[in-house]
Short mmCIF file of C-alpha atoms in Angstrom, two decimals:
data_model
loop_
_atom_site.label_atom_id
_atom_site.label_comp_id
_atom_site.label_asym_id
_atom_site.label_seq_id
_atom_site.Cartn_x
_atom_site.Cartn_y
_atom_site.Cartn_z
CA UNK A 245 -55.06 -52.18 10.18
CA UNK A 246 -55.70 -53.16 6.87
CA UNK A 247 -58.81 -55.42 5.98
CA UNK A 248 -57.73 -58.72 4.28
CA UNK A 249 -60.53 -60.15 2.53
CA UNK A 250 -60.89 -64.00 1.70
CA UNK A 251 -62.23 -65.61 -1.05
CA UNK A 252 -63.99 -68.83 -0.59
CA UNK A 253 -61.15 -71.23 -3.24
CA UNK A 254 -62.93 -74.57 -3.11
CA UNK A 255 -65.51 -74.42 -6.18
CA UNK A 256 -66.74 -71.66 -8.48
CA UNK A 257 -65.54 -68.52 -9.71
CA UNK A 258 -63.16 -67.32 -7.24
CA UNK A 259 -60.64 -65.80 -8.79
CA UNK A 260 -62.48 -63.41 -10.80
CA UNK A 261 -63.67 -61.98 -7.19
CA UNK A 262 -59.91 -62.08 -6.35
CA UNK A 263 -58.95 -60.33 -9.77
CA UNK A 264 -61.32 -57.43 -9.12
CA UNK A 265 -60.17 -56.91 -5.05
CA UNK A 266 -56.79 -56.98 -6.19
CA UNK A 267 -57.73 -54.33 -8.91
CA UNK A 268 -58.91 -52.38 -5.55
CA UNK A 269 -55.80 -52.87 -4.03
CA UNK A 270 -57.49 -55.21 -1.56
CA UNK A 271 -55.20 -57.82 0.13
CA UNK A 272 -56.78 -61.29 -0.95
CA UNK A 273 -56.48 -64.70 0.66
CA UNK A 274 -57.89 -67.36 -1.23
CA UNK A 275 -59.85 -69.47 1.26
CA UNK A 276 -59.47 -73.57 1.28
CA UNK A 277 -58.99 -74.63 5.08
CA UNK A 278 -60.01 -73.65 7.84
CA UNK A 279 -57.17 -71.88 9.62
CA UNK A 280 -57.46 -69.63 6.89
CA UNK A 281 -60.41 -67.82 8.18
CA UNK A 282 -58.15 -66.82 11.25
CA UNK A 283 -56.29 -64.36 8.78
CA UNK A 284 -59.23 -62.84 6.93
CA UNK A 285 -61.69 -59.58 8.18
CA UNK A 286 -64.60 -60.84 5.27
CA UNK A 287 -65.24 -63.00 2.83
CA UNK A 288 -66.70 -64.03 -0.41
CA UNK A 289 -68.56 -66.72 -1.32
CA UNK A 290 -68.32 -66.84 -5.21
CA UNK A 291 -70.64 -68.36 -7.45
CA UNK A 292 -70.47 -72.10 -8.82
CA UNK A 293 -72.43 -75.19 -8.34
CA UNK A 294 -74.16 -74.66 -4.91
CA UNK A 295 -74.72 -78.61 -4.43
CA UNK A 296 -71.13 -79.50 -5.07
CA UNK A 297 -70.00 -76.48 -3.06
CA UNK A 298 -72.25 -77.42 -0.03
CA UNK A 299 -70.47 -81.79 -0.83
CA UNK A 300 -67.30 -80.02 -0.27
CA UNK A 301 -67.45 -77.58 2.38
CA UNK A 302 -68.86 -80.80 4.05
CA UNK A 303 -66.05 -82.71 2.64
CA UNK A 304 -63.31 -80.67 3.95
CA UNK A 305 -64.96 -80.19 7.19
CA UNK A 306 -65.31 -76.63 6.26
CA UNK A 307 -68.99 -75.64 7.15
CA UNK A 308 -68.84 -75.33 10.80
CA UNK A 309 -65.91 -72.81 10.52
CA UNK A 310 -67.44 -70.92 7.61
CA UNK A 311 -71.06 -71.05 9.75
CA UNK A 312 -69.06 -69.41 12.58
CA UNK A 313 -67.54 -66.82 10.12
CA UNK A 314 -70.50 -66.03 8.70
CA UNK A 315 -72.45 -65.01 11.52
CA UNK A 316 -69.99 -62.48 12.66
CA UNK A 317 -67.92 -60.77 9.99
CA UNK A 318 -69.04 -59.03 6.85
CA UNK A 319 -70.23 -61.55 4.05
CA UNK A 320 -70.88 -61.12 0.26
CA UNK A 321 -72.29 -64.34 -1.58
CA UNK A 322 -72.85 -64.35 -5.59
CA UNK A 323 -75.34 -66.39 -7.12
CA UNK A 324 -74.30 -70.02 -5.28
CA UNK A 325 -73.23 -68.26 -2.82
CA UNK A 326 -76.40 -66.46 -2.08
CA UNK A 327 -78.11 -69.74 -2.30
CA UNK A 328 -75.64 -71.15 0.37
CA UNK A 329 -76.01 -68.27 3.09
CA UNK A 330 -80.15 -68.62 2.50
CA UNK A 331 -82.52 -69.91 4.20
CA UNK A 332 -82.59 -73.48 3.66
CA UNK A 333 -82.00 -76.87 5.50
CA UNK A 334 -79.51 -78.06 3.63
CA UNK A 335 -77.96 -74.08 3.86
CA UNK A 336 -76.43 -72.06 6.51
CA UNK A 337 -79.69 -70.23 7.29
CA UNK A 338 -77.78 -66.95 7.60
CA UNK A 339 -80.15 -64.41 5.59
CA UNK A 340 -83.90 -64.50 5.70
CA UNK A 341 -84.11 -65.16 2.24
CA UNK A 342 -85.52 -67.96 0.06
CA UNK A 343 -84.21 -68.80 -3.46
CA UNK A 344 -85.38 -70.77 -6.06
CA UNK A 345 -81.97 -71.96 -7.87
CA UNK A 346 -81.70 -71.63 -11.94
CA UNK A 347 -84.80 -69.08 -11.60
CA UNK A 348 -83.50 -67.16 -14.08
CA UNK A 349 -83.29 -69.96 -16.51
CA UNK A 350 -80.61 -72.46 -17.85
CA UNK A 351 -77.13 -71.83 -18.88
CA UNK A 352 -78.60 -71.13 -22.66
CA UNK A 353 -80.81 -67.99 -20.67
CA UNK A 354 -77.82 -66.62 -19.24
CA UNK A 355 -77.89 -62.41 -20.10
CA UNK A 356 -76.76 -59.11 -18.99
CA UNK A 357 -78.38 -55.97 -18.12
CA UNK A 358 -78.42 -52.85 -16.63
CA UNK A 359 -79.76 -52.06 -13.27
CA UNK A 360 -79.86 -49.35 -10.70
CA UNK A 361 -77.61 -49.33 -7.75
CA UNK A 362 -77.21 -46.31 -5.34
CA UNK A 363 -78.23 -43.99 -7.99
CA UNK A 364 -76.05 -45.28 -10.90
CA UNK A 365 -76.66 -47.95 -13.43
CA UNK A 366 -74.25 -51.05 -13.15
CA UNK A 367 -74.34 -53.87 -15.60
CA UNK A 368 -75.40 -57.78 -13.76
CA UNK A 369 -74.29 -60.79 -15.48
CA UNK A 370 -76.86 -63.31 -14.84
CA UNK A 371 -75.90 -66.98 -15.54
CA UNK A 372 -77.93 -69.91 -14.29
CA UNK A 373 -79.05 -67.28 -11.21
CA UNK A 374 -80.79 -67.74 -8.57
CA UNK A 375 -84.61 -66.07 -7.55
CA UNK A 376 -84.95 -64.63 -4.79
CA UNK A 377 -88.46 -65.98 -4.59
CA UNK A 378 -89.04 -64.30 -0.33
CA UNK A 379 -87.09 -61.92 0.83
CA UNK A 380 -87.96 -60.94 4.67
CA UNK A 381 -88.86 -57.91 6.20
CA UNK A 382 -85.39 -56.84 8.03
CA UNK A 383 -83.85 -57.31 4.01
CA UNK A 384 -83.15 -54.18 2.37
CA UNK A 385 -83.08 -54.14 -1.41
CA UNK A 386 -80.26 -52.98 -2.85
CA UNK A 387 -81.39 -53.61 -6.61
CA UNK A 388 -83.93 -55.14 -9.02
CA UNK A 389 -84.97 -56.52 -12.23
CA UNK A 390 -88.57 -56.62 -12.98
CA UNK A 391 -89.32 -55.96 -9.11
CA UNK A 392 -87.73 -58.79 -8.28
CA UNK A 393 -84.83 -58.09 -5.89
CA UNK A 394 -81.55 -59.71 -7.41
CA UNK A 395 -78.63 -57.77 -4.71
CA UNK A 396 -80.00 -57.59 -1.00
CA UNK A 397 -78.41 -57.33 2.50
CA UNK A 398 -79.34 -58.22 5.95
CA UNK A 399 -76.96 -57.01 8.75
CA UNK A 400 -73.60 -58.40 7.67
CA UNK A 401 -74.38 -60.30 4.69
CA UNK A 402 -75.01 -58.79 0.99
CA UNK A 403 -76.23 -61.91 -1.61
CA UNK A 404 -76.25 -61.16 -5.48
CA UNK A 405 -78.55 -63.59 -8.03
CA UNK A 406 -76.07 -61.96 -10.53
CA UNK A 407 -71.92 -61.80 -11.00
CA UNK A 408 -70.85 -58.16 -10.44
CA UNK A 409 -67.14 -60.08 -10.53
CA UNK A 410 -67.42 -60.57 -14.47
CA UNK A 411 -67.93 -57.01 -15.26
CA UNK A 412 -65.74 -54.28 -15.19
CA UNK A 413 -67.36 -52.25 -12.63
CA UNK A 414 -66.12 -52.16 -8.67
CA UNK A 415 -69.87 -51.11 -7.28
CA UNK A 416 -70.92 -53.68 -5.64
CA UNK A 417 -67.25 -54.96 -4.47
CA UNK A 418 -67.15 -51.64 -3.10
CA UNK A 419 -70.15 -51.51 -1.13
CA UNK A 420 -68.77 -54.60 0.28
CA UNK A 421 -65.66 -53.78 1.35
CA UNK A 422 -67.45 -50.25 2.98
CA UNK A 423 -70.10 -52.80 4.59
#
């Protein structure tokens, strides 16, 4: 069976994500109801606004489905995503991970740089990113900047501060997709 990866469509930078699992030869269903979960294995939660993503995931009557989802099936959240799947009351709670949003600075402090990942340097776009500002003990860090952890997992769920979707390199898709 091949795995059929979704990509949360209802704010944000989805189709970048979609442009680089397609690249992968990934089958990609862009997410917007919730039926579609039923035809998905995992699934992205891009980057965006995380305030207008949580109004509209409310909106749509979404975020029970995608709460469900989430707690059983391989999960990869960038930036607003990561801040959605944190800890949080407003969030889903899903990853014991606090996150102060814009940590990073504002849209003008937006940068790339290099960091390490499984032995080999990747490039992170960081725009308007999140902090991880407390990452619990059952997280494993996956990568850095400054010893700050910017790319952790817990179980099923891997969260990026940065945008591994705007850069040319499949790493962290494909340590996803292998999750």
């Amino acid at each position: 069976m091949s795995v059929s990866v979704g990509v949360l469509a209802i704010q944000g930078g989805f189709q970048k994500h979609a442009e680089m699992l397609e690249s992968l030869g990934v089958e990609v269903k862009l997410v917007k109801f919730t039926n579609d979960f039923d035809e998905i294995d995992r699934l992205i939660i891009p980057g965006g606004e995380s305030t207008a993503l949580l109004n509209l995931l409310t909106k749509h009557q979404i975020l029970d489905k995608l709460q469900d989802f989430c707690s059983r099936n391989p999960v990869f959240g960038t930036c607003a995503g990561s801040i959605i799947l944190s800890k949080g009351s407003e969030y889903l709670s899903l990853i014991d991970l606090e996150v102060e949003r814009n940590g990073y600075g504002r849209q003008v402090d937006s940068f790339v740089t290099d960091l390490g990942f499984m032995g080999n340097s990747i490039k992170a776009v960081f725009i308007r990113a999140p902090k991880f500002t407390r990452v619990g003990d059952n997280i494993e860090v996956l990568a850095k900047i400054d010893n700050s952890p910017v790319l952790v997992r817990q179980g099923n769920i891997l969260v990026s501060s940065f945008h591994p979707e705007l850069t040319e390199d499949s790493s962290v898709h494909k340590y996803f997709l292998n999750m």
